[in-house]
């Protein structure tokens, strides 16, 4: 079964951040040469606040034919080893695709397997925003980010970008399908944004994927996100 990995890295110093910027070009050759890697993206980040860039956080998203290959390459693959050595903190989550709809760079990169998910579930959305809709999209982003941050169920969230402003990715992890569905069905800015996207044709290309979360390695903000206690509702 295909395994997808998201590795997020935090670089605290100015020199390390400059190095990470350079990796957006220099690491491409090494990623393309990794055995078994069928799809990859190097991304900057908006951090937990989807709407504002965070120059300290950079990420590698990759797809592998199976869990064994994913674990081996994340541990020993040249770009992963190099980034982990330079970063002040690194966390990788391992994912099994359960549903995929849409396209990314012209094709569908994830292969959905079993739809049965008993534990944590992750949601990934990726969109190419039409230039004429940029202002409308980014006006709504802070409100949506605040809504997700206030949700006591979400275990982890991050905004990523392939190309600043135009190509955006959101990624979040939820305890189960019910908690994610409650958020998706709730009214408010998230629901209004979805309606506006559909009615206004804001995206030139979009992809929506769901994953079973199968494991994690490392920590984020000092602890593994999947091991954190659930927050109480406000």
N, CA and C of each residue as an Amber inpcrd file, in Angstrom:
protein
   702
   0.8410000  -1.1920000   0.0000000   0.0000000   0.0000000   0.0000000
   0.8810000   1.2490000   0.0000000   0.5120000   2.2250000  -0.8230000
   1.2880000   3.4610000  -0.8890000   1.3580000   4.1350000   0.4790000
   2.5170000   4.6900000   0.7980000   2.7090000   5.4820000   2.0140000
   3.1590000   6.8740000   1.6200000   2.5470000   7.8780000   2.2140000
   2.9010000   9.2730000   1.9820000   3.5160000   9.8180000   3.2660000
   4.5720000  10.6030000   3.1300000   5.2070000  11.2030000   4.2970000
   5.2030000  12.7210000   4.1720000   4.9760000  13.3690000   5.3040000
   5.1490000  14.8140000   5.4080000   6.1680000  15.0620000   6.5030000
   7.2950000  15.6430000   6.1350000   8.3610000  15.9520000   7.0930000
   8.4680000  17.4650000   7.2220000   8.2110000  17.9790000   8.4170000
   8.3030000  19.4160000   8.6620000   9.5460000  19.7010000   9.4960000
  10.2250000  20.7920000   9.1590000  11.4950000  21.1390000   9.7960000
  11.4420000  22.5840000  10.2650000  11.9840000  22.8310000  11.4420000
  12.0770000  24.1920000  11.9620000  13.5430000  24.6000000  12.0360000
  13.8490000  25.7600000  11.4490000  15.2030000  26.3090000  11.4370000
  15.1880000  27.6200000  12.2090000  15.9000000  27.6700000  13.3120000
  15.7910000  28.8120000  14.2200000  16.6820000  29.9930000  13.8640000
  17.8310000  29.7460000  13.2620000  18.7650000  30.8380000  13.0150000
  18.6190000  31.3850000  11.6000000  19.0660000  32.6150000  11.4190000
  18.9930000  33.2390000  10.0980000  19.8160000  32.4670000   9.0740000
  20.9770000  31.9770000   9.4920000  21.8280000  31.2240000   8.5650000
  21.1560000  29.9270000   8.1330000  20.5240000  29.2390000   9.0790000
  19.8510000  27.9860000   8.7480000  18.6480000  28.2360000   7.8340000
  17.9500000  29.3300000   8.0640000  16.7970000  29.6530000   7.2130000
  17.2460000  29.9830000   5.7980000  18.3370000  30.6860000   5.6640000
  18.8710000  30.9880000   4.3420000  19.2790000  29.7000000   3.6390000
  19.8700000  28.7660000   4.3950000  20.2260000  27.4620000   3.8360000
  18.9770000  26.7450000   3.3310000  17.9030000  26.7960000   4.0980000
  16.6600000  26.1390000   3.6950000  16.0920000  26.7480000   2.4180000
  16.1800000  28.0540000   2.2810000  15.7240000  28.7030000   1.0500000
  16.4860000  28.1420000  -0.1450000  17.7910000  27.9870000   0.0120000
  18.6060000  27.4260000  -1.0620000  18.2210000  26.0030000  -1.4160000
  17.7590000  25.2550000  -0.4160000  17.3680000  23.8720000  -0.6570000
  16.1480000  23.7590000  -1.5680000  15.3590000  24.8010000  -1.6680000
  14.2180000  24.7530000  -2.5710000  14.6440000  24.5050000  -4.0120000
  15.8630000  24.8680000  -4.3400000  16.4190000  24.5740000  -5.6650000
  17.4130000  23.4130000  -5.6120000  18.2970000  23.4140000  -4.6140000
  19.3870000  22.4460000  -4.5980000  18.9520000  21.0330000  -4.2510000
  17.8950000  20.8860000  -3.4570000  17.4710000  19.5450000  -3.0470000
  16.6520000  18.8350000  -4.1210000  16.2670000  19.5300000  -5.1510000
  15.4110000  18.9370000  -6.1700000  16.0890000  17.7500000  -6.8660000
  17.3570000  17.8760000  -7.1640000  18.0490000  16.7830000  -7.8530000
  18.1000000  15.5370000  -6.9840000  18.4110000  15.7030000  -5.7050000
  18.4770000  14.5450000  -4.8100000  17.1060000  13.8980000  -4.6320000
  16.0490000  14.6990000  -4.5380000  14.7130000  14.1340000  -4.4000000
  14.3390000  13.3290000  -5.6400000  14.6810000  13.8340000  -6.8100000
  14.3490000  13.1420000  -8.0550000  15.0780000  11.8090000  -8.1850000
  16.1950000  11.6500000  -7.4770000  16.9970000  10.4300000  -7.5720000
  16.6740000   9.4110000  -6.4890000  15.8100000   9.7360000  -5.5380000
  15.5360000   8.8130000  -4.4490000  14.7910000   7.5840000  -4.9590000
  15.3150000   6.3870000  -4.7280000  14.6310000   5.1740000  -5.1790000
  13.2520000   5.0420000  -4.5380000  12.2620000   4.7600000  -5.3690000
  10.9210000   4.5170000  -4.8720000  10.0670000   5.7520000  -4.6820000
  10.6310000   6.9300000  -4.8180000   9.8520000   8.1620000  -4.5920000
   9.1050000   8.5170000  -5.8800000   7.7850000   8.3350000  -5.8570000
   6.9860000   8.5480000  -7.0660000   6.4780000   9.9820000  -7.1880000
   6.5160000  10.7280000  -6.0930000   6.0040000  12.0950000  -6.0970000
   6.6220000  12.8330000  -4.9250000   7.0030000  14.0940000  -5.1240000
   7.5640000  14.8750000  -4.0240000   7.3490000  16.3640000  -4.2800000
   7.2970000  17.1050000  -3.1950000   7.2110000  18.5540000  -3.2540000
   8.0080000  19.1410000  -2.0980000   8.7570000  20.1920000  -2.3870000
   9.4640000  20.9750000  -1.3750000   8.6390000  22.2340000  -1.1210000
   8.3290000  22.4930000   0.1350000   7.3720000  23.5620000   0.4400000
   7.8770000  24.4950000   1.5310000   7.5370000  25.7630000   1.3800000
   7.6300000  26.6970000   2.4870000   6.3720000  26.5790000   3.3200000
   6.2630000  27.3990000   4.3480000   5.1530000  27.2020000   5.2760000
   4.5480000  28.5020000   5.7730000   3.2700000  28.4090000   6.0840000
   2.5930000  29.4560000   6.8300000   2.4630000  29.0750000   8.2900000
   3.0560000  27.9320000   8.6620000   2.9550000  27.4720000  10.0320000
   1.5140000  27.1380000  10.3860000   1.1890000  27.2090000  11.6700000
  -0.1740000  26.9190000  12.1010000  -1.1470000  28.0070000  11.6800000
  -0.6270000  29.1930000  11.4140000  -1.4460000  30.2690000  10.8630000
  -1.3470000  30.1860000   9.3460000  -2.3820000  29.6350000   8.6980000
  -2.3230000  29.3890000   7.2610000  -2.0540000  30.6550000   6.4520000
  -2.4250000  31.7920000   6.9860000  -2.4630000  33.0060000   6.1840000
  -1.1620000  33.8060000   6.1770000  -0.2290000  33.5160000   7.0720000
   0.9920000  34.3230000   7.1720000   2.2220000  33.4350000   7.0100000
   3.1860000  33.8120000   6.1710000   4.3750000  32.9840000   5.9820000
   5.2200000  32.9010000   7.2470000   5.8370000  31.7500000   7.4490000
   6.7460000  31.5310000   8.5700000   8.0860000  31.0870000   8.0010000
   9.0820000  31.9660000   7.9560000  10.3600000  31.6300000   7.3150000
  11.1650000  30.5770000   8.0590000  10.7180000  30.1710000   9.2390000
  11.4770000  29.1670000  10.0000000  11.0560000  27.7380000   9.6710000
   9.9330000  27.5450000   8.9780000   9.3950000  26.2030000   8.7580000
   9.4000000  25.8570000   7.2740000   9.9600000  24.6590000   6.9670000
  10.0280000  24.1510000   5.6030000   9.6860000  22.6720000   5.6320000
   9.1810000  22.1510000   4.5340000   8.6480000  20.7930000   4.5660000
   8.9730000  20.0220000   3.2920000   8.9860000  18.6900000   3.4310000
   9.1190000  17.7720000   2.2980000   7.9200000  16.8310000   2.3230000
   7.1690000  16.8260000   1.2460000   6.0600000  15.8930000   1.0660000
   6.4780000  14.8730000   0.0170000   6.2850000  13.5800000   0.3000000
   6.7410000  12.5500000  -0.6360000   5.8230000  11.3410000  -0.5990000
   5.7520000  10.6100000  -1.7210000   4.9570000   9.3890000  -1.8230000
   5.8670000   8.2200000  -2.1540000   5.5950000   7.0620000  -1.5110000
   6.4450000   5.8730000  -1.6160000   5.5790000   4.6460000  -1.8880000
   6.1480000   3.5840000  -2.4360000   5.3320000   2.4170000  -2.7720000
   4.8290000   1.6320000  -1.5690000   5.5230000   1.7490000  -0.4320000
   5.1260000   0.9940000   0.7530000   5.7530000   1.6260000   1.9880000
   5.3260000   1.1500000   3.1590000   5.7910000   1.7290000   4.4170000
   7.2730000   1.4690000   4.6540000   7.7520000   0.3060000   4.2650000
   9.1710000  -0.0240000   4.4880000  10.0790000   0.9360000   3.7400000
   9.7510000   1.2000000   2.4730000  10.5490000   2.1400000   1.6790000
  10.4770000   3.5380000   2.2770000   9.2900000   3.9410000   2.6840000
   9.1280000   5.2810000   3.2650000   9.9860000   5.4410000   4.5100000
   9.9450000   4.4770000   5.4040000  10.7140000   4.5680000   6.6440000
  12.2140000   4.5900000   6.3650000  12.6510000   3.7640000   5.4250000
  14.0740000   3.7070000   5.1150000  14.5650000   5.0070000   4.4870000
  13.8130000   5.5460000   3.5390000  14.2760000   6.7490000   2.8510000
  14.1820000   7.9870000   3.7420000  13.1570000   8.0550000   4.5830000
  13.0880000   9.1870000   5.5120000  14.2520000   9.1540000   6.4950000
  14.6830000   7.9670000   6.8700000  15.7930000   7.8410000   7.8030000
  17.1460000   8.0510000   7.1340000  17.3540000   7.4630000   5.9460000
  18.6850000   7.4320000   5.3450000  18.8200000   8.2060000   4.0410000
  17.7090000   8.5900000   3.4060000  17.8020000   9.3150000   2.1370000
  18.5570000  10.6220000   2.2970000  19.3940000  10.9420000   1.3130000
  20.3030000  12.0890000   1.4300000  19.6000000  13.3980000   1.7860000
  18.5400000  13.8200000   1.0840000  17.9370000  15.1110000   1.4440000
  17.3030000  15.1020000   2.8280000  16.6820000  13.9990000   3.2190000
  16.0630000  13.9270000   4.5460000  17.1210000  13.9800000   5.6510000
  18.1990000  13.2460000   5.4460000  19.2760000  13.2500000   6.4360000
  19.9040000  14.6370000   6.5540000  20.1090000  15.2870000   5.4200000
  20.7430000  16.6060000   5.4110000  19.8450000  17.6500000   6.0880000
  18.5550000  17.6330000   5.7710000  17.6410000  18.5940000   6.3850000
  17.5310000  18.3640000   7.8820000  17.4410000  17.1100000   8.2860000
  17.3020000  16.7880000   9.7090000  18.5360000  17.2360000  10.4920000
  19.7020000  17.1000000   9.8810000  20.9350000  17.4930000  10.5560000
  21.0140000  19.0030000  10.7530000  20.4810000  19.7640000   9.8220000
  20.5560000  21.2230000   9.9290000  19.4030000  21.8220000  10.7290000
  18.2990000  21.1230000  10.8360000  17.1100000  21.6680000  11.4930000
  17.2380000  21.6200000  13.0100000  16.5550000  22.5300000  13.6830000
  16.4900000  22.5200000  15.1440000  15.4200000  21.5510000  15.6440000
  14.4420000  21.2460000  14.8000000  13.4370000  20.2540000  15.1560000
  12.8320000  19.7020000  13.8680000  12.5290000  18.4040000  13.8770000
  11.9410000  17.7400000  12.7160000  10.8660000  16.7740000  13.1830000
   9.7860000  16.7470000  12.4380000   8.7220000  15.7750000  12.7000000
   8.2290000  15.2300000  11.3740000   8.0890000  13.9020000  11.2910000
   7.5540000  13.2440000  10.1000000   6.3170000  12.4510000  10.4800000
   5.2630000  12.5880000   9.6750000   4.0620000  11.7810000   9.8600000
   3.9280000  10.8500000   8.6560000   3.5580000   9.6010000   8.9190000
   3.3950000   8.5770000   7.9010000   1.9040000   8.3670000   7.6550000
   1.5160000   8.3150000   6.3750000   0.1130000   8.3630000   5.9860000
  -0.2190000   7.3040000   4.9370000  -1.4150000   6.7290000   5.0420000
  -1.9300000   5.7970000   4.0420000  -3.1440000   6.4350000   3.3810000
  -3.0980000   6.7220000   2.0770000  -4.2350000   7.3870000   1.4240000
  -5.5060000   6.5370000   1.4700000  -6.6240000   7.1730000   1.7970000
  -7.9180000   6.4780000   1.8110000  -8.8860000   7.0400000   0.7760000
  -8.7170000   8.2910000   0.3770000  -9.5450000   8.8600000  -0.6940000
  -8.7860000  10.0150000  -1.3320000  -8.9410000  10.1460000  -2.6270000
  -8.2520000  11.1960000  -3.3850000  -9.1900000  11.7000000  -4.4750000
  -9.2660000  13.0150000  -4.6000000 -10.0820000  13.6050000  -5.6550000
  -9.3760000  14.8360000  -6.1960000  -9.2390000  14.9140000  -7.5190000
  -8.6140000  16.0640000  -8.1430000  -7.2200000  15.7780000  -8.6450000
  -6.5080000  16.8460000  -8.9670000  -5.1790000  16.7220000  -9.5690000
  -4.1920000  17.6830000  -8.9170000  -2.9290000  17.2950000  -9.0120000
  -1.8140000  18.1060000  -8.5360000  -0.7690000  18.0980000  -9.6430000
  -0.4770000  19.2780000 -10.1840000   0.4610000  19.4020000 -11.3050000
   0.0690000  18.4810000 -12.4540000  -1.2330000  18.3700000 -12.6820000
  -1.7100000  17.6390000 -13.8490000  -1.9850000  16.1720000 -13.6600000
  -1.6650000  15.6040000 -12.5150000  -1.9610000  14.1910000 -12.3000000
  -2.3380000  13.9460000 -10.8440000  -2.8190000  12.7390000 -10.5680000
  -3.2090000  12.3650000  -9.2120000  -2.0620000  11.5940000  -8.5700000
  -1.4010000  12.1730000  -7.5490000  -0.1750000  11.5750000  -7.0210000
  -0.3860000  10.4900000  -5.9820000  -1.5850000  10.4140000  -5.3950000
  -1.8280000   9.4820000  -4.3020000  -2.7840000   8.3820000  -4.7500000
  -2.5140000   7.1520000  -4.3020000  -3.3300000   5.9970000  -4.6660000
  -4.1010000   5.5420000  -3.4400000  -5.4180000   5.7100000  -3.4790000
  -6.2390000   5.3800000  -2.3130000  -6.3330000   3.8740000  -2.1180000
  -6.1850000   3.4460000  -0.8530000  -6.3460000   2.0520000  -0.5000000
  -7.6130000   1.8500000   0.2910000  -7.5240000   1.1250000   1.3940000
  -8.6920000   0.8380000   2.2160000  -9.2880000   2.1230000   2.7780000
 -10.6180000   2.1830000   2.7820000 -11.3100000   3.3620000   3.3010000
 -11.6210000   3.2430000   4.7920000 -11.2940000   2.1170000   5.4090000
 -11.5950000   1.9200000   6.8210000 -10.5110000   2.5770000   7.6820000
 -10.9190000   3.5210000   8.5190000  -9.9860000   4.2390000   9.3790000
 -10.5230000   4.2160000  10.7980000  -9.7640000   3.6060000  11.7030000
 -10.2070000   3.5200000  13.0980000  -9.5710000   4.5910000  13.9640000
  -8.3950000   5.0710000  13.5890000  -7.6700000   6.0220000  14.4090000
  -7.6140000   7.3970000  13.7920000  -6.5390000   8.1380000  14.0430000
  -6.4190000   9.5030000  13.5190000  -6.4890000   9.5500000  11.9920000
  -7.0500000  10.6310000  11.4900000  -7.1940000  10.8230000  10.0530000
  -6.6500000  12.1870000   9.6790000  -6.0140000  12.2690000   8.5180000
  -5.4400000  13.5260000   8.0450000  -6.1700000  13.9900000   6.7940000
  -6.2540000  15.2970000   6.6490000  -6.8850000  15.9060000   5.4760000
  -5.8800000  16.8380000   4.8180000  -5.7420000  16.7160000   3.4940000
  -4.8520000  17.5860000   2.7300000  -5.6470000  18.2130000   1.6030000
  -5.5610000  19.5160000   1.4770000  -6.1490000  20.2230000   0.3400000
  -5.0470000  20.9960000  -0.3630000  -5.0800000  20.9600000  -1.6680000
  -4.0860000  21.6970000  -2.4470000  -4.7920000  22.4160000  -3.5760000
  -4.4420000  23.6650000  -3.8070000  -5.1300000  24.4430000  -4.8370000
  -4.1660000  25.3850000  -5.5470000  -4.3860000  25.5360000  -6.8350000
  -3.7780000  26.6120000  -7.6080000  -4.8250000  27.7140000  -7.7260000
  -4.5500000  28.8400000  -7.1220000  -5.5360000  29.9270000  -7.0660000
  -5.4410000  30.7670000  -8.3370000  -6.5680000  31.0180000  -8.9330000
  -6.5640000  31.8810000 -10.1200000  -6.1150000  33.2920000  -9.7220000
  -5.2140000  33.9070000 -10.4860000  -4.7220000  35.2490000 -10.1170000
  -5.8410000  36.2560000  -9.8840000  -6.9200000  36.1520000 -10.6460000
  -8.0140000  37.1130000 -10.4960000  -8.7840000  36.9290000  -9.1920000
  -8.5740000  35.7810000  -8.5000000  -9.2940000  35.4910000  -7.2620000
  -8.3990000  35.5900000  -6.0310000  -7.1460000  35.9890000  -6.2060000
  -6.2080000  35.9850000  -5.0900000  -6.6750000  36.8460000  -3.9150000
  -7.1190000  38.0330000  -4.1960000  -7.5030000  38.9450000  -3.1190000
  -8.6750000  38.3720000  -2.3210000  -9.6530000  37.8230000  -3.0050000
 -10.8040000  37.2520000  -2.3170000 -10.3880000  36.0570000  -1.4540000
  -9.5230000  35.2130000  -2.0030000  -9.0780000  34.0370000  -1.2530000
  -8.3530000  34.4470000   0.0210000  -7.3780000  35.3320000  -0.0920000
  -6.5500000  35.6680000   1.0660000  -7.2810000  36.5400000   2.0810000
  -8.3570000  37.1850000   1.6790000  -9.1790000  37.8950000   2.6530000
  -9.8640000  36.9270000   3.6080000 -10.1990000  35.7430000   3.1220000
 -10.9070000  34.7580000   3.9430000  -9.9680000  33.8920000   4.7710000
  -8.7220000  33.7630000   4.3470000  -7.7990000  32.8150000   4.9760000
  -7.5980000  33.0510000   6.4770000  -7.3940000  34.2860000   6.9630000
  -7.1740000  34.4600000   8.4090000  -8.3500000  33.9920000   9.2580000
  -9.5660000  34.2210000   8.7900000 -10.7430000  33.8230000   9.5500000
 -10.8480000  32.3010000   9.6540000 -10.5380000  31.6110000   8.5480000
 -10.5720000  30.1470000   8.5460000  -9.4970000  29.5930000   9.4580000
  -8.2980000  30.1790000   9.4030000  -7.2000000  29.7410000  10.2630000
  -7.5700000  29.8660000  11.7360000  -8.2170000  30.9790000  12.0850000
  -8.6400000  31.1850000  13.4670000  -9.6840000  30.1550000  13.8880000
 -10.5680000  29.8100000  12.9860000 -11.6180000  28.8370000  13.2880000
 -11.0130000  27.4570000  13.5570000 -10.0460000  27.0480000  12.7450000
  -9.4020000  25.7470000  12.9510000  -8.6150000  25.7510000  14.2550000
  -7.9000000  26.8420000  14.5230000  -7.0980000  26.9330000  15.7460000
  -7.9530000  26.8050000  16.9940000  -9.1910000  27.2800000  16.9300000
 -10.0700000  27.2360000  18.0890000 -10.7420000  25.8860000  18.2790000
 -10.6260000  25.0090000  17.2780000 -11.2870000  23.7110000  17.3700000
 -10.4920000  22.7910000  18.2950000 -11.1080000  22.2760000  19.3680000
 -10.3630000  21.4640000  20.3290000  -9.9950000  20.0820000  19.8100000
 -10.5800000  19.6530000  18.6960000 -10.3140000  18.3140000  18.1860000
  -9.0280000  18.2190000  17.3720000  -8.6640000  19.2910000  16.6660000
  -7.5470000  19.1950000  15.7300000  -6.2410000  18.8890000  16.4750000
  -5.5210000  17.8690000  15.9970000  -4.2780000  17.4450000  16.6330000
  -3.0590000  18.1680000  16.0780000  -3.1260000  18.5260000  14.8030000
  -2.0030000  19.2020000  14.1490000  -2.5570000  19.9060000  12.9210000
  -1.9960000  21.0660000  12.6100000  -2.4020000  21.7910000  11.4140000
  -1.2230000  22.5870000  10.9000000  -1.1610000  22.7420000   9.5910000
  -0.0900000  23.5410000   9.0120000  -0.5030000  23.9760000   7.6110000
  -0.0810000  25.1510000   7.2270000  -0.2580000  25.6330000   5.8710000
   1.0660000  25.5820000   5.1430000   1.0530000  25.1120000   3.9130000
   2.2690000  24.9840000   3.1100000   2.0770000  25.6860000   1.7800000
   3.1940000  25.9890000   1.1130000   3.1160000  26.6290000  -0.1940000
   4.2230000  26.1600000  -1.1160000   3.8390000  25.7190000  -2.3160000
   4.8480000  25.4070000  -3.3410000   5.3940000  26.6990000  -3.9420000
   4.4630000  27.5220000  -4.3960000   4.7930000  28.8450000  -4.9240000
   4.0360000  29.8470000  -4.0640000   4.7300000  30.7980000  -3.4650000
   4.0480000  31.7260000  -2.5540000   2.8230000  32.3600000  -3.2010000
   1.7600000  32.4330000  -2.4090000   0.5090000  33.0970000  -2.7610000
  -0.3530000  32.2670000  -3.7340000   0.2450000  31.6930000  -4.7760000
  -0.5340000  31.0440000  -5.8260000  -0.8600000  29.5790000  -5.5550000
   0.1110000  28.7940000  -5.0990000  -0.0590000  27.3530000  -4.9170000
  -0.0480000  27.0480000  -3.4290000  -1.2070000  26.6880000  -2.8890000
  -1.3430000  26.5630000  -1.4460000  -1.8090000  25.1640000  -1.0390000
  -1.2970000  24.7160000   0.1310000  -1.6470000  23.4230000   0.6990000
  -2.0320000  23.6260000   2.1540000  -3.1210000  22.9940000   2.5760000
  -3.4310000  22.9280000   4.0010000  -3.4350000  21.4710000   4.4180000
  -2.9340000  21.2200000   5.6200000  -2.8420000  19.8480000   6.1250000
  -3.2570000  19.8610000   7.5880000  -4.1190000  18.9430000   7.9540000
  -4.5650000  18.8600000   9.3460000  -4.7940000  17.4150000   9.7350000
  -4.6570000  17.1320000  11.0440000  -4.8750000  15.7920000  11.5810000
  -5.9620000  15.8680000  12.6450000  -6.8780000  14.8940000  12.5880000
  -8.0310000  14.8440000  13.4820000  -8.0670000  13.4930000  14.1820000
  -8.6680000  13.4030000  15.3750000  -8.6860000  12.1320000  16.1070000
  -9.4140000  11.0130000  15.3810000 -10.4310000  11.3780000  14.5830000
 -11.2320000  10.3640000  13.9020000 -12.0570000  11.0490000  12.8140000
 -12.7590000  10.2320000  12.0290000 -13.5310000  10.7840000  10.9230000
 -14.6930000  11.6400000  11.4120000 -15.2730000  11.2920000  12.5590000
 -16.4110000  12.0580000  13.0690000 -16.0250000  13.4950000  13.4070000
 -14.8940000  13.6700000  14.0790000 -14.4720000  15.0210000  14.4590000
 -14.1470000  15.8620000  13.2340000 -13.5260000  15.2440000  12.2180000
 -13.2380000  15.9880000  10.9940000 -14.5290000  16.3500000  10.2620000
 -15.4890000  15.4190000  10.2360000 -16.7560000  15.6810000   9.5580000
 -17.5350000  16.7930000  10.2530000 -17.4910000  16.8260000  11.5920000
 -18.1920000  17.8950000  12.3200000 -17.6560000  19.2550000  11.9190000
 -16.3400000  19.3570000  11.8020000 -15.7560000  20.6320000  11.4020000
 -16.1560000  20.9890000   9.9740000 -16.1020000  19.9970000   9.0780000
 -16.4230000  20.2650000   7.6800000 -17.8740000  20.6990000   7.5040000
 -18.7750000  20.1490000   8.3380000 -20.2020000  20.4760000   8.2120000
 -20.5900000  21.7490000   8.9510000 -19.7290000  22.2050000   9.8510000
 -20.0740000  23.3780000  10.6580000 -20.2340000  24.6150000   9.7770000
 -21.0870000  25.5150000  10.2170000 -21.2460000  26.7690000   9.5110000
 -20.0810000  27.7030000   9.7920000 -20.1830000  28.9440000   9.3500000
 -19.1370000  29.9120000   9.6180000 -18.2400000  30.1450000   8.4250000
 -17.0490000  30.7040000   8.6590000 -16.1860000  31.1250000   7.5550000
 -15.7280000  29.9860000   6.6530000 -15.5070000  28.7990000   7.2250000
 -15.0590000  27.6720000   6.4040000 -16.1310000  27.2850000   5.3900000
 -17.3680000  27.1460000   5.8550000 -18.4630000  26.7900000   4.9530000
 -18.7050000  27.8750000   3.9090000 -18.6330000  29.1400000   4.3290000
 -18.8460000  30.2290000   3.3780000 -17.7490000  30.2540000   2.3200000
 -16.5140000  29.9770000   2.7190000 -15.4100000  29.9590000   1.7640000
 -15.5940000  28.8450000   0.7440000 -16.0200000  27.6630000   1.2040000
 -16.2340000  26.5560000   0.2780000 -17.3050000  26.9150000  -0.7600000
 -18.3810000  27.5260000  -0.3030000 -19.4340000  27.9360000  -1.2450000
 -18.8950000  28.9500000  -2.2500000 -18.1020000  29.9020000  -1.7690000
 -17.5610000  30.9230000  -2.6650000 -16.6180000  30.3230000  -3.6910000
 -15.8120000  29.3580000  -3.2640000 -14.8860000  28.6830000  -4.1810000
 -15.6590000  27.9890000  -5.2890000 -16.7160000  27.2590000  -4.8990000
 -17.4970000  26.5120000  -5.8860000 -18.2420000  27.4500000  -6.8390000
 -18.8660000  28.4660000  -6.2820000 -19.6930000  29.3480000  -7.1100000
 -18.8410000  30.2680000  -7.9790000 -17.6490000  30.6480000  -7.4720000
 -16.8350000  31.6090000  -8.2010000 -15.7090000  31.0330000  -9.0250000
 -15.4950000  29.7160000  -8.9450000 -14.4130000  29.1050000  -9.7170000
 -13.0570000  29.6860000  -9.3770000 -12.7410000  29.7330000  -8.0670000
 -11.5090000  30.3800000  -7.6270000 -10.2500000  29.6070000  -8.0090000
 -10.3550000  28.2880000  -8.1640000  -9.1620000  27.4630000  -8.3380000
  -9.0100000  26.9890000  -9.7810000  -7.7980000  27.0880000 -10.2980000
  -7.4880000  26.5470000 -11.6120000  -7.2350000  25.0510000 -11.5410000
  -6.7830000  24.5650000 -10.3840000  -6.5520000  23.1350000 -10.1610000
  -6.6870000  22.8850000  -8.6700000  -7.2640000  21.7430000  -8.3080000
  -7.4230000  21.4450000  -6.8830000  -7.3630000  19.9430000  -6.6440000
  -6.9460000  19.5950000  -5.4250000  -6.8790000  18.1960000  -5.0080000
  -7.2770000  18.1120000  -3.5490000  -8.0800000  17.0840000  -3.2300000
  -8.4830000  16.8210000  -1.8510000  -8.1480000  15.3720000  -1.5410000
  -7.4480000  15.1390000  -0.4600000  -7.0550000  13.7820000  -0.0950000
  -7.2600000  13.5620000   1.4010000  -7.6040000  12.3320000   1.7470000
  -7.7380000  11.9150000   3.1330000  -6.8060000  10.7310000   3.3670000
  -6.2700000  10.6390000   4.5710000  -5.2830000   9.6140000   4.8890000
  -5.5520000   9.0260000   6.2650000  -5.2620000   7.7540000   6.4120000
  -5.1240000   7.1670000   7.7410000  -3.7200000   7.4950000   8.2300000
  -3.6010000   7.9420000   9.4660000  -2.2950000   8.2570000  10.0410000
  -1.7280000   6.9690000  10.6400000  -0.5920000   6.5250000  10.1040000
  -0.0420000   5.2280000  10.5050000   1.1660000   5.3260000  11.4320000
   1.7450000   6.5150000  11.5960000   2.8820000   6.6410000  12.5000000
   3.4870000   8.0230000  12.4540000   4.4100000   8.2640000  13.3600000
   5.1220000   9.5320000  13.4010000   6.5310000   9.3080000  13.9020000
   7.4040000  10.2580000  13.6070000   8.7950000  10.1900000  14.0550000
   9.2560000  11.6080000  14.3660000   9.9130000  11.7910000  15.5040000
  10.3880000  13.1020000  15.8940000   9.3800000  13.8280000  16.7620000
   9.5260000  15.1540000  16.8300000   8.6430000  15.9630000  17.6750000
   8.3680000  17.2920000  16.9960000   7.3470000  17.9910000  17.4960000
   7.0310000  19.3390000  17.0240000   6.6330000  20.1690000  18.2270000
   7.3130000  21.2810000  18.4010000   7.1260000  22.1070000  19.6030000
   7.3520000  21.2900000  20.8680000   8.3160000  20.3860000  20.7920000
   8.7640000  19.6660000  21.9730000   8.1540000  18.3070000  22.2180000
   7.0320000  17.9770000  21.5570000   6.3870000  16.6870000  21.7860000
   5.8600000  16.1280000  20.4680000   5.6950000  14.8170000  20.3660000
   5.0530000  14.2440000  19.1780000   3.5750000  14.6530000  19.1370000
   3.1060000  15.2590000  18.0720000   1.7150000  15.7500000  18.0390000
   0.6670000  14.6810000  18.3030000   0.8990000  13.4530000  17.8630000
  -0.1060000  12.4140000  18.0520000  -0.1970000  11.9540000  19.4990000
   0.8220000  12.2780000  20.3120000   0.8090000  11.8780000  21.7170000
   0.2500000  12.9530000  22.6380000  -0.0910000  14.1080000  22.0880000
  -0.5850000  15.2010000  22.9230000  -2.0000000  14.9170000  23.4070000
  -2.3420000  15.3290000  24.6220000  -3.7080000  15.1530000  25.1170000
  -4.6790000  16.0320000  24.3510000  -5.9110000  15.6030000  24.2470000
  -6.9410000  16.3990000  23.6070000  -7.1830000  17.6730000  24.3910000
  -7.4170000  18.7620000  23.6740000  -7.7450000  20.0310000  24.3180000
  -9.2140000  20.0550000  24.6910000  -9.5110000  20.8170000  25.7360000
 -10.8970000  21.0230000  26.1190000 -11.5110000  22.1350000  25.2580000
 -12.7550000  21.9900000  24.9450000 -13.4410000  23.0380000  24.1800000
 -13.5380000  24.3100000  25.0220000 -13.4140000  25.4370000  24.3440000
 -13.4870000  26.7280000  25.0380000 -14.9000000  26.9950000  25.5340000
